Short mmCIF file of C-alpha atoms in Angstrom, two decimals:
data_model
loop_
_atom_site.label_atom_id
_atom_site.label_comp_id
_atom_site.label_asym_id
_atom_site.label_seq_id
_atom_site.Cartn_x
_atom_site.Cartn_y
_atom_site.Cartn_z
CA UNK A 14 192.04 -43.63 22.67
CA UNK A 15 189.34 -41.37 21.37
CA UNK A 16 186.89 -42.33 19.92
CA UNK A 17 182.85 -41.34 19.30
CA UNK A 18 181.79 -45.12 20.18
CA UNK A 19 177.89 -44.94 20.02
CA UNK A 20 177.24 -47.48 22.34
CA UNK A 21 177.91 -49.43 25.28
CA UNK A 22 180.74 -51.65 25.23
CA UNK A 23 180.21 -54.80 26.47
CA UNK A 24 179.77 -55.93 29.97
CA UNK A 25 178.82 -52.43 30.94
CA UNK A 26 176.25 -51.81 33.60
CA UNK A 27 173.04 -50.38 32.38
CA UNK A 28 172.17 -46.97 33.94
CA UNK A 29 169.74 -46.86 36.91
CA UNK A 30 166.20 -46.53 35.08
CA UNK A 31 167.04 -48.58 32.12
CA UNK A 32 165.53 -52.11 31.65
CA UNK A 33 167.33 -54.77 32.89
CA UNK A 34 169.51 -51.94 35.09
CA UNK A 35 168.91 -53.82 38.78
CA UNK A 36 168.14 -57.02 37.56
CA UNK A 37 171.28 -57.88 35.46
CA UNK A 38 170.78 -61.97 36.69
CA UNK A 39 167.31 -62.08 35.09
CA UNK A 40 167.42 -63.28 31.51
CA UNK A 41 165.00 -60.79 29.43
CA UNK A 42 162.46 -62.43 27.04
CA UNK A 43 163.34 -61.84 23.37
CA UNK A 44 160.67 -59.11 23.16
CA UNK A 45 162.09 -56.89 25.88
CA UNK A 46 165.35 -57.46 24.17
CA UNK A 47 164.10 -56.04 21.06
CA UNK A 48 162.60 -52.96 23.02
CA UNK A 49 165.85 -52.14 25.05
CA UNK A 50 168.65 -52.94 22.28
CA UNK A 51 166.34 -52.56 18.98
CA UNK A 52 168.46 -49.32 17.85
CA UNK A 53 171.50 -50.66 18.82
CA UNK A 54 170.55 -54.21 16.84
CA UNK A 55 169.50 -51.77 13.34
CA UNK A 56 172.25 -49.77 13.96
CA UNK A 57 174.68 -52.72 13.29
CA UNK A 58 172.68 -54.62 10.89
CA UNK A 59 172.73 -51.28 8.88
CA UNK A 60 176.35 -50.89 9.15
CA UNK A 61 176.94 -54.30 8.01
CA UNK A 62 174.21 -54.29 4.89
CA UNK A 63 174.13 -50.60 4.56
CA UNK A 64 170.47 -50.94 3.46
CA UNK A 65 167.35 -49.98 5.90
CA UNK A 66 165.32 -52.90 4.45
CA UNK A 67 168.26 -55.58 4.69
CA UNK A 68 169.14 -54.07 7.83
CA UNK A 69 165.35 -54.63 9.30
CA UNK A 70 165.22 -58.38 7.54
CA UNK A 71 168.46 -58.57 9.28
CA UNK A 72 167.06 -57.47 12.66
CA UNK A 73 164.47 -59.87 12.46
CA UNK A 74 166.21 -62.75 11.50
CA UNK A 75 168.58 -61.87 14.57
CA UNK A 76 165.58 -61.68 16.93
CA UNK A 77 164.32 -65.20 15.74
CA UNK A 78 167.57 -66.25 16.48
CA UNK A 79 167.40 -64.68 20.33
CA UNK A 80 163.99 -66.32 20.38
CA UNK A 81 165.22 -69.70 19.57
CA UNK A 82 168.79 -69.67 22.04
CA UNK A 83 167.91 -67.30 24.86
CA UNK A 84 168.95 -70.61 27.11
CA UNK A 85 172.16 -69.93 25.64
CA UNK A 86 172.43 -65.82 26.78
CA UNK A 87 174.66 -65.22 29.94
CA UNK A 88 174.37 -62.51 31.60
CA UNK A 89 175.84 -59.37 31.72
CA UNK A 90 177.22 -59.64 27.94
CA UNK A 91 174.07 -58.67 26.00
CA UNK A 92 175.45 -56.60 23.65
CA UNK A 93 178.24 -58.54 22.78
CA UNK A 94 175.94 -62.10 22.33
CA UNK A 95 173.61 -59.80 20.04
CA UNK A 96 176.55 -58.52 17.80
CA UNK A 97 177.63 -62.24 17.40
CA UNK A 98 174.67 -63.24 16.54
CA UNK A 99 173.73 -60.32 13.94
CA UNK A 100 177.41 -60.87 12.55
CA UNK A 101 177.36 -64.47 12.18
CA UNK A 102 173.47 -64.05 10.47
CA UNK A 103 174.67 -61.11 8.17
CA UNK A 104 177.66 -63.62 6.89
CA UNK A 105 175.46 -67.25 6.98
CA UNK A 106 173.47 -65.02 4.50
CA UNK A 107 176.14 -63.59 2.44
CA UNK A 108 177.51 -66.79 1.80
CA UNK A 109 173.60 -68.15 1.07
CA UNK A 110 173.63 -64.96 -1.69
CA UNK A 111 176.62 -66.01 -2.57
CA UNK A 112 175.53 -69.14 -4.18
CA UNK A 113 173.09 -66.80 -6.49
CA UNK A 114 176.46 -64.86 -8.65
CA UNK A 115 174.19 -62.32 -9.67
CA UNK A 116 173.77 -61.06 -5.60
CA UNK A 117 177.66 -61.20 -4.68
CA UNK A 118 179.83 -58.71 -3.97
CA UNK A 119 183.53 -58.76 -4.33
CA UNK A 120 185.22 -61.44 -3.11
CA UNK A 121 188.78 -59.73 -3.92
CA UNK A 122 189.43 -57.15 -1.87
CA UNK A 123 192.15 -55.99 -5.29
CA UNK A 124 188.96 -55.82 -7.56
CA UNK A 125 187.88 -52.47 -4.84
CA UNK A 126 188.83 -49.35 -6.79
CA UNK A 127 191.89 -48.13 -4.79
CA UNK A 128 192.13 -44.24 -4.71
CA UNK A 129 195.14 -42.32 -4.65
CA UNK A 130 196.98 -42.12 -2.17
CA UNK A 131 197.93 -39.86 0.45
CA UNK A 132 194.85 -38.73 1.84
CA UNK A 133 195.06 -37.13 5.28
CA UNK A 134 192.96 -36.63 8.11
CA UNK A 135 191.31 -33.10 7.13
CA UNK A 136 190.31 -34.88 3.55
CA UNK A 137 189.02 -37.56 5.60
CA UNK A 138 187.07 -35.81 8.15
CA UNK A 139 185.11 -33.92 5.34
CA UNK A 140 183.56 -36.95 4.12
CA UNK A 141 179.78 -37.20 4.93
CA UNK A 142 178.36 -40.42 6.61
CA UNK A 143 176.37 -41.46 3.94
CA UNK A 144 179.32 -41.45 1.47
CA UNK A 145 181.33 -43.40 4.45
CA UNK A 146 178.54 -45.73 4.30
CA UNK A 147 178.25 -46.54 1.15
CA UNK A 148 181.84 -46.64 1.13
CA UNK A 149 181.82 -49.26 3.61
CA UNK A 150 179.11 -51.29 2.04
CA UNK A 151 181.37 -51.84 -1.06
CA UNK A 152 183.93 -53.62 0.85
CA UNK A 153 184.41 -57.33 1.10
CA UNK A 154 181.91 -58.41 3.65
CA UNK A 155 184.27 -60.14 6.14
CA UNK A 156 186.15 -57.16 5.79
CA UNK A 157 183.44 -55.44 6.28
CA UNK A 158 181.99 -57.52 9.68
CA UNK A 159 185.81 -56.98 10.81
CA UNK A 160 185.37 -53.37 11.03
CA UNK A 161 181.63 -52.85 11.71
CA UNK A 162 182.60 -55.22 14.78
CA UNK A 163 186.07 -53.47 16.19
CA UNK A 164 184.74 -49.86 15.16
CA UNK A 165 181.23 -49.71 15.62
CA UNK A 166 180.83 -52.54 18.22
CA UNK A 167 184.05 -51.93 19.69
CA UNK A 168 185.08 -55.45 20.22
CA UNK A 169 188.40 -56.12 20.52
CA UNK A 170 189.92 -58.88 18.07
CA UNK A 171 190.11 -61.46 20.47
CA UNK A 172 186.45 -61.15 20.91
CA UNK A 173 186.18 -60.08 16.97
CA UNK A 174 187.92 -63.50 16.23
CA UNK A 175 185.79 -65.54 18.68
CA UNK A 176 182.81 -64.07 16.72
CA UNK A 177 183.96 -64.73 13.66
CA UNK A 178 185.12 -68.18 14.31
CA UNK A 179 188.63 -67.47 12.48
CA UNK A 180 192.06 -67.01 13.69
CA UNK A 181 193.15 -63.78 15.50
CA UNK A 182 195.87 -63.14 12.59
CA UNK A 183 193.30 -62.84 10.11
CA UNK A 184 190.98 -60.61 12.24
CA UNK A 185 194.49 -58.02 12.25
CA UNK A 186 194.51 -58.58 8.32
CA UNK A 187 190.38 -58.26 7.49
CA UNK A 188 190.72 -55.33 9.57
CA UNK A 189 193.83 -53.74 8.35
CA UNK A 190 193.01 -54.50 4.31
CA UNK A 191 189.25 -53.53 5.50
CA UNK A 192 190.45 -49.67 6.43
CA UNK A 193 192.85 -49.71 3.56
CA UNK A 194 190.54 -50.86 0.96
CA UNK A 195 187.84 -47.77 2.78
CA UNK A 196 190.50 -45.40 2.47
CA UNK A 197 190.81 -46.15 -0.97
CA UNK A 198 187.19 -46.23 -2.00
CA UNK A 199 186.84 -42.36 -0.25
CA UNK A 200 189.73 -40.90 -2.07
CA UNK B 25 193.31 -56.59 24.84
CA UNK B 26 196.69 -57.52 23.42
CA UNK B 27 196.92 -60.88 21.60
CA UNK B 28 199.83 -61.74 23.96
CA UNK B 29 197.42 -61.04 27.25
CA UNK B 30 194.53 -63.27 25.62
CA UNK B 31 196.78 -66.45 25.88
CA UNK B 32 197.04 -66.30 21.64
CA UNK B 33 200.06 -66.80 20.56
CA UNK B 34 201.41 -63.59 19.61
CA UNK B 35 202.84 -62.74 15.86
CA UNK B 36 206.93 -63.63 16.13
CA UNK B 37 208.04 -59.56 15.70
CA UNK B 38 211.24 -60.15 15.14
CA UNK B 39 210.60 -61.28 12.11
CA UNK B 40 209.94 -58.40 9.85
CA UNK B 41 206.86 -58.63 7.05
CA UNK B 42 207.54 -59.54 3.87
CA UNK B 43 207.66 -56.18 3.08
CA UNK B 44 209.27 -55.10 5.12
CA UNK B 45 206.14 -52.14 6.33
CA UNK B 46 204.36 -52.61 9.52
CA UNK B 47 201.00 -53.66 7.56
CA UNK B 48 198.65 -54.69 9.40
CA UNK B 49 200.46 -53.86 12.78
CA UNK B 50 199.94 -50.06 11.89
CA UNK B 51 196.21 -50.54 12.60
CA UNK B 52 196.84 -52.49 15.68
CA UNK B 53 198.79 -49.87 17.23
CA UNK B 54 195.95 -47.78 16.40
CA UNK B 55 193.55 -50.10 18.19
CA UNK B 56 195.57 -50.70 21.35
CA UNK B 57 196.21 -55.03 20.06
CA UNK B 58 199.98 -54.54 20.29
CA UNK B 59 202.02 -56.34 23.07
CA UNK B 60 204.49 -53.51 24.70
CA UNK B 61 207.04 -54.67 23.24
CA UNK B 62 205.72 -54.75 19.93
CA UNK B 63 204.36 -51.31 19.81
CA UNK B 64 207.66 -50.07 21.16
CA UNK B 65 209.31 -52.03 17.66
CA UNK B 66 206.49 -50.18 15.60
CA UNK B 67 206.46 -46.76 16.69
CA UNK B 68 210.14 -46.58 15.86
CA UNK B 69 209.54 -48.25 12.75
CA UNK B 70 207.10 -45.79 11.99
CA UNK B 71 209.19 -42.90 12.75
CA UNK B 72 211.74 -43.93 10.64
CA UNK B 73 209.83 -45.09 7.38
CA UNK B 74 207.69 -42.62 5.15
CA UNK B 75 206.10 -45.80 3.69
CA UNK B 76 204.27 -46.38 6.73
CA UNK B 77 203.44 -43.30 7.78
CA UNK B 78 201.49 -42.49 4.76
CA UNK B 79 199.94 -45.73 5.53
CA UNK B 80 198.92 -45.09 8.87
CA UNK B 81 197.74 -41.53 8.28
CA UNK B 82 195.40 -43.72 6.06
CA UNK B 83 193.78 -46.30 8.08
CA UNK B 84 193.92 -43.86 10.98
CA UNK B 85 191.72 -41.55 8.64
CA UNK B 86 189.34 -44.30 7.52
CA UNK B 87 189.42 -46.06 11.55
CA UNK B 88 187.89 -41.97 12.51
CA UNK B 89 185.44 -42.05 9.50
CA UNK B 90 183.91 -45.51 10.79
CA UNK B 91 183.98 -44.74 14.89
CA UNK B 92 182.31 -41.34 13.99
CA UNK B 93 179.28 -42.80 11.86
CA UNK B 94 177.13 -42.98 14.88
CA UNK B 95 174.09 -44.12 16.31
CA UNK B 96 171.32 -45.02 13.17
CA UNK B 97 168.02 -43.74 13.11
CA UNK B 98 165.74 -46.53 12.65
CA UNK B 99 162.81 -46.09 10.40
CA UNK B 100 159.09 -44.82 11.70
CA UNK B 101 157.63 -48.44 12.91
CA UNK B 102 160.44 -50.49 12.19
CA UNK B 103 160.43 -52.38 15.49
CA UNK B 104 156.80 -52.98 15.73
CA UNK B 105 157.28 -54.59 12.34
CA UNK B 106 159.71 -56.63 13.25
CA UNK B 107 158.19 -57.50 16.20
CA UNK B 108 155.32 -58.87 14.40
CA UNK B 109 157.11 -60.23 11.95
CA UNK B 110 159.16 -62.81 14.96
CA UNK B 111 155.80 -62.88 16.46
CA UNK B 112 154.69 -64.58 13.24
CA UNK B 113 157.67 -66.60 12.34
CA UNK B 114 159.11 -64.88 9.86
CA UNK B 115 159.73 -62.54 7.17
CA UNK B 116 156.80 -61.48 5.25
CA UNK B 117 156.05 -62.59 1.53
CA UNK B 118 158.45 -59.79 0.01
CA UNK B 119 158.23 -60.31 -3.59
CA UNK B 120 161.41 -59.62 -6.15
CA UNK B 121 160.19 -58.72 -9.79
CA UNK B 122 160.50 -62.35 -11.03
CA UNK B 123 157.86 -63.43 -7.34
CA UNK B 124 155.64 -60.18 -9.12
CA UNK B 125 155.63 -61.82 -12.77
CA UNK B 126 155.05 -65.11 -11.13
CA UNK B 127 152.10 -63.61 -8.91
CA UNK B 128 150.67 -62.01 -12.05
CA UNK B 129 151.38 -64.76 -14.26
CA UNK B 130 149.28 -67.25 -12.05
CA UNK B 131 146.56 -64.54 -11.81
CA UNK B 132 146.30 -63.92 -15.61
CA UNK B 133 146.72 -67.94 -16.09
CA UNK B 134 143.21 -68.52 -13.81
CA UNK B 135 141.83 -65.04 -15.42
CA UNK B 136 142.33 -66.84 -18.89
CA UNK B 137 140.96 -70.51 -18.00
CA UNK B 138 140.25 -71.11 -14.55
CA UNK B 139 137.18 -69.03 -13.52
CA UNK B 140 134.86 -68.51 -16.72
CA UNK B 141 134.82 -66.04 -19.06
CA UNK B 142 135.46 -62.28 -18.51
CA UNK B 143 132.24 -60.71 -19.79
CA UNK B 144 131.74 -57.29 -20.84
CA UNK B 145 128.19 -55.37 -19.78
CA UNK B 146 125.74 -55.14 -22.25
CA UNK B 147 122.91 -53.35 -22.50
CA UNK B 148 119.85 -54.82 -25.12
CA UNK B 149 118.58 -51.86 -27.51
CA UNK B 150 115.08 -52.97 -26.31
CA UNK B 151 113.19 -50.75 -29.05
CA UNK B 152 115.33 -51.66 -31.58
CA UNK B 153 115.17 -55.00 -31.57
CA UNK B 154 111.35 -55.00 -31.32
CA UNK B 155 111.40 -52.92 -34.08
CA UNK B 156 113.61 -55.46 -35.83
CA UNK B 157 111.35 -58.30 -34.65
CA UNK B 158 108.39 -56.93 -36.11
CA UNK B 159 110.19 -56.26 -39.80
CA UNK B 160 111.49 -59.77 -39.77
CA UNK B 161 107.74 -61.09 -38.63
CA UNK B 162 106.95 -59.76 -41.46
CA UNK B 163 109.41 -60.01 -44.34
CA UNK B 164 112.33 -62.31 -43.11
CA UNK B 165 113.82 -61.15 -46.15
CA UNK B 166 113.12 -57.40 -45.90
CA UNK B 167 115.57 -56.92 -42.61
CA UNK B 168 118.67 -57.14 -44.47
CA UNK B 169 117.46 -54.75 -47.27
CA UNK B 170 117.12 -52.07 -44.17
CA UNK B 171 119.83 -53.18 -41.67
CA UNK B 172 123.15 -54.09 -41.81
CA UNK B 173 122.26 -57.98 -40.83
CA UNK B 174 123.89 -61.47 -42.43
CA UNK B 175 121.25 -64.10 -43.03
CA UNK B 176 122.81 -67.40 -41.48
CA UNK B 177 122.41 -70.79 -43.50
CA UNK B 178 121.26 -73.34 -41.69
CA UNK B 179 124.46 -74.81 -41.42
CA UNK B 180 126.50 -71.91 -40.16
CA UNK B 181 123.68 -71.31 -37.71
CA UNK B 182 124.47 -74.50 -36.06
CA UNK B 183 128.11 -74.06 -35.71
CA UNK B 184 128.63 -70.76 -34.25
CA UNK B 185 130.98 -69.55 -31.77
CA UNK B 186 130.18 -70.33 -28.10
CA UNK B 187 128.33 -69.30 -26.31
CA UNK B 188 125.85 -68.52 -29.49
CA UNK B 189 123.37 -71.43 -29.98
CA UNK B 190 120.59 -71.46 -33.19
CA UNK B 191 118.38 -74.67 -32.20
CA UNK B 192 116.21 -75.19 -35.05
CA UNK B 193 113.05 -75.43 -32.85
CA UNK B 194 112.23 -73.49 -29.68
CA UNK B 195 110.39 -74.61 -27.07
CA UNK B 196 108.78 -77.21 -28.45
CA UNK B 197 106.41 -75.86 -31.17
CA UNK B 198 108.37 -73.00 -32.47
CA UNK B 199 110.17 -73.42 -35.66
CA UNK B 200 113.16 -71.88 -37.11
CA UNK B 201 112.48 -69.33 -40.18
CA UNK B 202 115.94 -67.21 -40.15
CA UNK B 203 118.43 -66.70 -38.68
CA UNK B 204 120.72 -63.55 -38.62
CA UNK B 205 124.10 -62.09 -37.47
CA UNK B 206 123.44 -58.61 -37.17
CA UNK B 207 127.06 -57.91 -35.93
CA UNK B 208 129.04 -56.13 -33.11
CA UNK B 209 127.99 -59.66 -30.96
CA UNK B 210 123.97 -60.11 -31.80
CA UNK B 211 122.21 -63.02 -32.98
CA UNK B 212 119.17 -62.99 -33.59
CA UNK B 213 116.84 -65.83 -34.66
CA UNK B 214 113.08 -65.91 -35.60
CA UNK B 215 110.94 -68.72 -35.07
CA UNK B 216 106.74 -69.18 -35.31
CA UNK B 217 104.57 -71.77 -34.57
CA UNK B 218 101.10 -72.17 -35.80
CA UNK B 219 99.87 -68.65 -35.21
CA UNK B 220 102.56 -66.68 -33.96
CA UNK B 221 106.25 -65.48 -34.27
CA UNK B 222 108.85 -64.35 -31.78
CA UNK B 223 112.34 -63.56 -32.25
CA UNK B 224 115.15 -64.27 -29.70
CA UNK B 225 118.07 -61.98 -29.60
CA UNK B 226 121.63 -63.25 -28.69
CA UNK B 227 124.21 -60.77 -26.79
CA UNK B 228 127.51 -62.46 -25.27
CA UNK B 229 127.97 -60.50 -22.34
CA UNK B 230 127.14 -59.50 -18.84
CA UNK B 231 123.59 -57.56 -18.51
CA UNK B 232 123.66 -54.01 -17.60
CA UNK B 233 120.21 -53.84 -15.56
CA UNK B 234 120.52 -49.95 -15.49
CA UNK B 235 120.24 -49.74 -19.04
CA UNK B 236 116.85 -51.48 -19.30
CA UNK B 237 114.32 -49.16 -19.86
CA UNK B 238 112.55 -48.37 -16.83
CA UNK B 239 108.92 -49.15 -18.48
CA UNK B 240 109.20 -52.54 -17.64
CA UNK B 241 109.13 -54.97 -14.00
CA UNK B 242 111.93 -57.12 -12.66
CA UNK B 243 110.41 -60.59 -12.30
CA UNK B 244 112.18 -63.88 -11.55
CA UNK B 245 111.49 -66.09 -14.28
CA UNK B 246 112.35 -70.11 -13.55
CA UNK B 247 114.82 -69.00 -10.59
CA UNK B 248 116.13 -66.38 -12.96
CA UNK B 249 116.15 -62.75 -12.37
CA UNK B 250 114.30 -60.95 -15.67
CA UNK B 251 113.21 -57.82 -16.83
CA UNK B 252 109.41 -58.04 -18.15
CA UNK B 253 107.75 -55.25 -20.70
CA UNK B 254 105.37 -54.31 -22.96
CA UNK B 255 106.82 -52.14 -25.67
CA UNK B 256 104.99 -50.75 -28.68
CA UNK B 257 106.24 -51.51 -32.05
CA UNK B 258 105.51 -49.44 -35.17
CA UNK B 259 102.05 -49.69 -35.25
CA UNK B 260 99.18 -50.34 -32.95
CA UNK B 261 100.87 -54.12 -32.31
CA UNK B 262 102.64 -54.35 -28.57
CA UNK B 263 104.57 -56.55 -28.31
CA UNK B 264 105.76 -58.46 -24.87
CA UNK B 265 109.63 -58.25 -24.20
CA UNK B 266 111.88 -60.36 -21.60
CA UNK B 267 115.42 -59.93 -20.60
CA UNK B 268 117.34 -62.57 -18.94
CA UNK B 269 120.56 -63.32 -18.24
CA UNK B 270 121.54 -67.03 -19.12
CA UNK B 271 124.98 -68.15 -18.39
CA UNK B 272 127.09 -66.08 -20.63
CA UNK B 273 124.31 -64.76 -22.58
CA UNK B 274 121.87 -62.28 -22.83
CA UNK B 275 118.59 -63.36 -24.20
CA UNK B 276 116.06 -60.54 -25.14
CA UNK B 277 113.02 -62.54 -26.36
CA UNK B 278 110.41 -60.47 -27.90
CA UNK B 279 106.89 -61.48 -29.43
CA UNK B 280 105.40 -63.49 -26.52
CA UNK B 281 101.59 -63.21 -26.17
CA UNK B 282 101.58 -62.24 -22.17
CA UNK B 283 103.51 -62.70 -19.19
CA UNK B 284 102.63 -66.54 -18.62
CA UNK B 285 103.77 -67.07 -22.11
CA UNK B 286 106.62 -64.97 -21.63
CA UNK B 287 107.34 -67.17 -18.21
CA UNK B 288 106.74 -70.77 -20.68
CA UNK B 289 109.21 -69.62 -22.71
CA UNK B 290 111.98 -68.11 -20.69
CA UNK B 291 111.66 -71.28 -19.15
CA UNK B 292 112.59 -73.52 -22.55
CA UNK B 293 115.56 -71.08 -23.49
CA UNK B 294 118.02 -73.02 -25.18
CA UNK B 295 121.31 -73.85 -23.32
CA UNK B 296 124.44 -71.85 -24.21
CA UNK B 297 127.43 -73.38 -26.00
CA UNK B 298 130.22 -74.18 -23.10
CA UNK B 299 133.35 -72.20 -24.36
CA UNK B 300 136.58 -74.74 -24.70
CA UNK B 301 139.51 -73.73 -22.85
CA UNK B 302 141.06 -72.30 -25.87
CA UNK B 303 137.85 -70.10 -26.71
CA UNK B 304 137.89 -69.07 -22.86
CA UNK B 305 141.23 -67.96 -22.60
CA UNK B 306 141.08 -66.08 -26.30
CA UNK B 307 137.87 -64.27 -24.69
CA UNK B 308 139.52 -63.24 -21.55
CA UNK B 309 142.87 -62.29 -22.80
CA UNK B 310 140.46 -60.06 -25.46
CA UNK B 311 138.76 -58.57 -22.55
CA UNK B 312 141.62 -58.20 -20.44
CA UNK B 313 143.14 -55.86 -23.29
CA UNK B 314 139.86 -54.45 -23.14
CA UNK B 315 139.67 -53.29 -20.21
CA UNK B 316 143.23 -51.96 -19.52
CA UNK B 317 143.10 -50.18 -23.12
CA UNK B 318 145.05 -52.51 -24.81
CA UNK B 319 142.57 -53.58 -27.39
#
């Protein structure tokens, strides 16, 4: 598989000379969390909100979070824990929006404009990242946490679905309608 | 991970989707989430039905546009803001438009009737209103031949606007003899006792102690500050002249004898009318406009 995965996956060693690289057993206070995994944290919550200002709000409200259940952290899955927890805050606060029509997105994935079809790879590798942004902000957002977390986390859906807290069969579906409904949106 | 090898109960393949297409199987073959057997089924599904394949050139296109996004750059001081922000507790008061109306709502609210009255600065025309002193001392009927004044009856004088107040007498021996409205927000009202007059000017405002001429001394007078001069009317006559601020007036009293008289006097000035709420919030709403050009 090849693939430009910006970070880590889970359960990978930190290099020598990284915080937290020989002391993998010590749990790290929330603040040197923020320090060592801050891009990585705004880098999903930006995915997911595709806003720098949600994504920061995001960030923080993830870092309270850390703050709160660092009794809860195991080691040696940092990343992982932190992309649960920024997935599962990005959604409690969708739904929270949610209750306010006026802030909600699309809850059917149909009412997504659908493109035409038949776009190919070369079409697709012209597109610029903002416009893949944007185009991935429009989606559905647990269509959108389904992809943020396989393609830019990297989680597979067993640990997607465990995230999530729903059923491995709709992971494959958010996932599948999620890069459909993208497709469509680009073309 | 396959679903199989995670203990979840895999999808039954033989049975075909509903369809009859590979759906959502075409992106888990892309992802690697297909048992062996199952991605055995697909590919030669897939090889066989044009369907899919224009579907999975699809999702394979928009699973490459998502894995090459990237790393984000984080804005300049974003973590030491959010650093703080945890360090605090919280987010920080962000306000929407409707927190902004709210905000400036409140503020214009205790503008309007919480805090007093918005005054604007005035400055007394010091000569002038000697000038008009001494033409009223001697003809109260000759000012409003010569100036554009309104003589105030007796019972209009008494029931003017806050903060303007006409007492008939004046410390103590001072009478009434006129009263006037000379406009643009001056009152001004003569009295005499046995053997002498003075006049005490009105202004509604906030002094401006720059624009005082600078021929005269700031004194405090009764715990107020004052400005204190001698200023020479149209003839030989000079007459004594004393500024104060009181509340939300202005009182230029002119015609005392000297500065003791002058402090007697300032001392007996007659209390302001309190403004009502409505008066106070129709004054600062007028100022308000005032001062942002509105008016």
């Amino acid at each position: 598989m090849t693939r430009n995965e910006p970070f880590r996956r889970r359960g990978d060693r930190k290099p020598e000379g990284e915080p937290g690289a020989d002391d993998d057993e010590r749990v790290p206070t929330w603040e040197e969390i923020a320090r060592d995994y801050g891009r990585f944290l705004f880098t999903v919550a930006f995915r997911l909100t595709g806003d720098p200002d949600q994504a920061e709000d995001l960030v923080q409200d993830v870092l309270l979070r850390v703050r709160r259940g660092l009794e809860t952290y195991r080691p040696g899955s940092m990343e992982g824990w932190l992309s649960r927890i920024t997935t599962n805050v990005f959604l409690d606060d969708v739904r929270r929006r949610k209750r306010r029509p006026v802030d909600a997105l699309p809850d059917d994935p149909e009412r997504v404009v659908q493109g035409a079809p038949g776009a190919d790879e070369a079409l697709a590798s012209s597109r610029l990242p903002d416009e893949v942004q944007q185009a991935l902000r429009r989606l559905p957002e647990d269509y959108r946490a389904a992809v943020v977390l396989c393609d830019v986390v990297g989680f597979s859906y067993d640990e997607i679905a465990e995230s999530m807290g729903v059923p491995i069969g709709t992971v494959r579906s958010r996932i599948h309608r999620g890069r459909s409904l993208l497709k469509g949106e680009l073309s | 991970m396959s679903a199989s090898s995670a203990g979840v109960p895999a999808e039954p393949w033989e049975e075909p989707p509903d369809d009859g297409h590979l759906g959502w199987r075409l992106s888990a073959l892309l992802d690697g989430e297909l048992g062996v057997t199952e991605e055995v089924v697909a590919r030669r599904h897939l090889e066989a039905c044009d369907h899919c394949q224009e579907e999975f050139v699809e999702v394979t296109a928009a699973r490459r546009l998502v894995r090459g996004l990237g790393d984000v750059e984080p804005p300049e001081g974003y973590l030491d803001r959010v650093l703080r922000r945890v360090q605090g507790g919280g987010h920080p008061l962000r306000l929407g438009v409707v927190g902004l109306v709210s905000v400036a709502a409140i503020w214009i609210v205790i503008l309007l009737i919480g805090v007093g009255v918005l005054l604007p600065e005035v400055a007394p025309p010091v000569d002038e209103f000697v000038a008009q002193h001494e033409t009223a001392a001697v003809d109260p009927d000759r000012l409003p031949e010569i100036e554009p004044v309104e003589v105030l009856d007796p019972e209009t004088a008494s029931s003017l606007d806050a903060p303007y107040v006409v007492p008939e007498t004046f410390a103590g021996d001072y009478e009434q003899v006129v009263a006037y409205d000379k406009g643009a927000g001056v009152v001004q009202v003569l009295y005499r006792d046995a053997d002498r007059q003075v006049s005490l000017f009105q202004q509604e405002g906030s002094l401006d102690w720059d624009a005082l001429p600078d021929t005269g001394d700031e004194v405090e007078v009764d715990g107020r500050r004052a400005w204190v001069g001698a200023v020479q009317g149209a003839g030989d006559e000079v007459d004594q002249v004393v500024v104060v601020q009181h509340g939300p007036v202005v009182y230029t009293l002119v015609g005392s004898e000297d500065a003791a008289d002058s402090a007697r006097l300032v001392e007996q000035l007659p209390e302001p009318r309190g403004y009502s709420v409505p008066e106070r919030a129709r004054k600062n709403l007028s100022e308000l406009m005032r001062r942002v050009g509105l008016d």
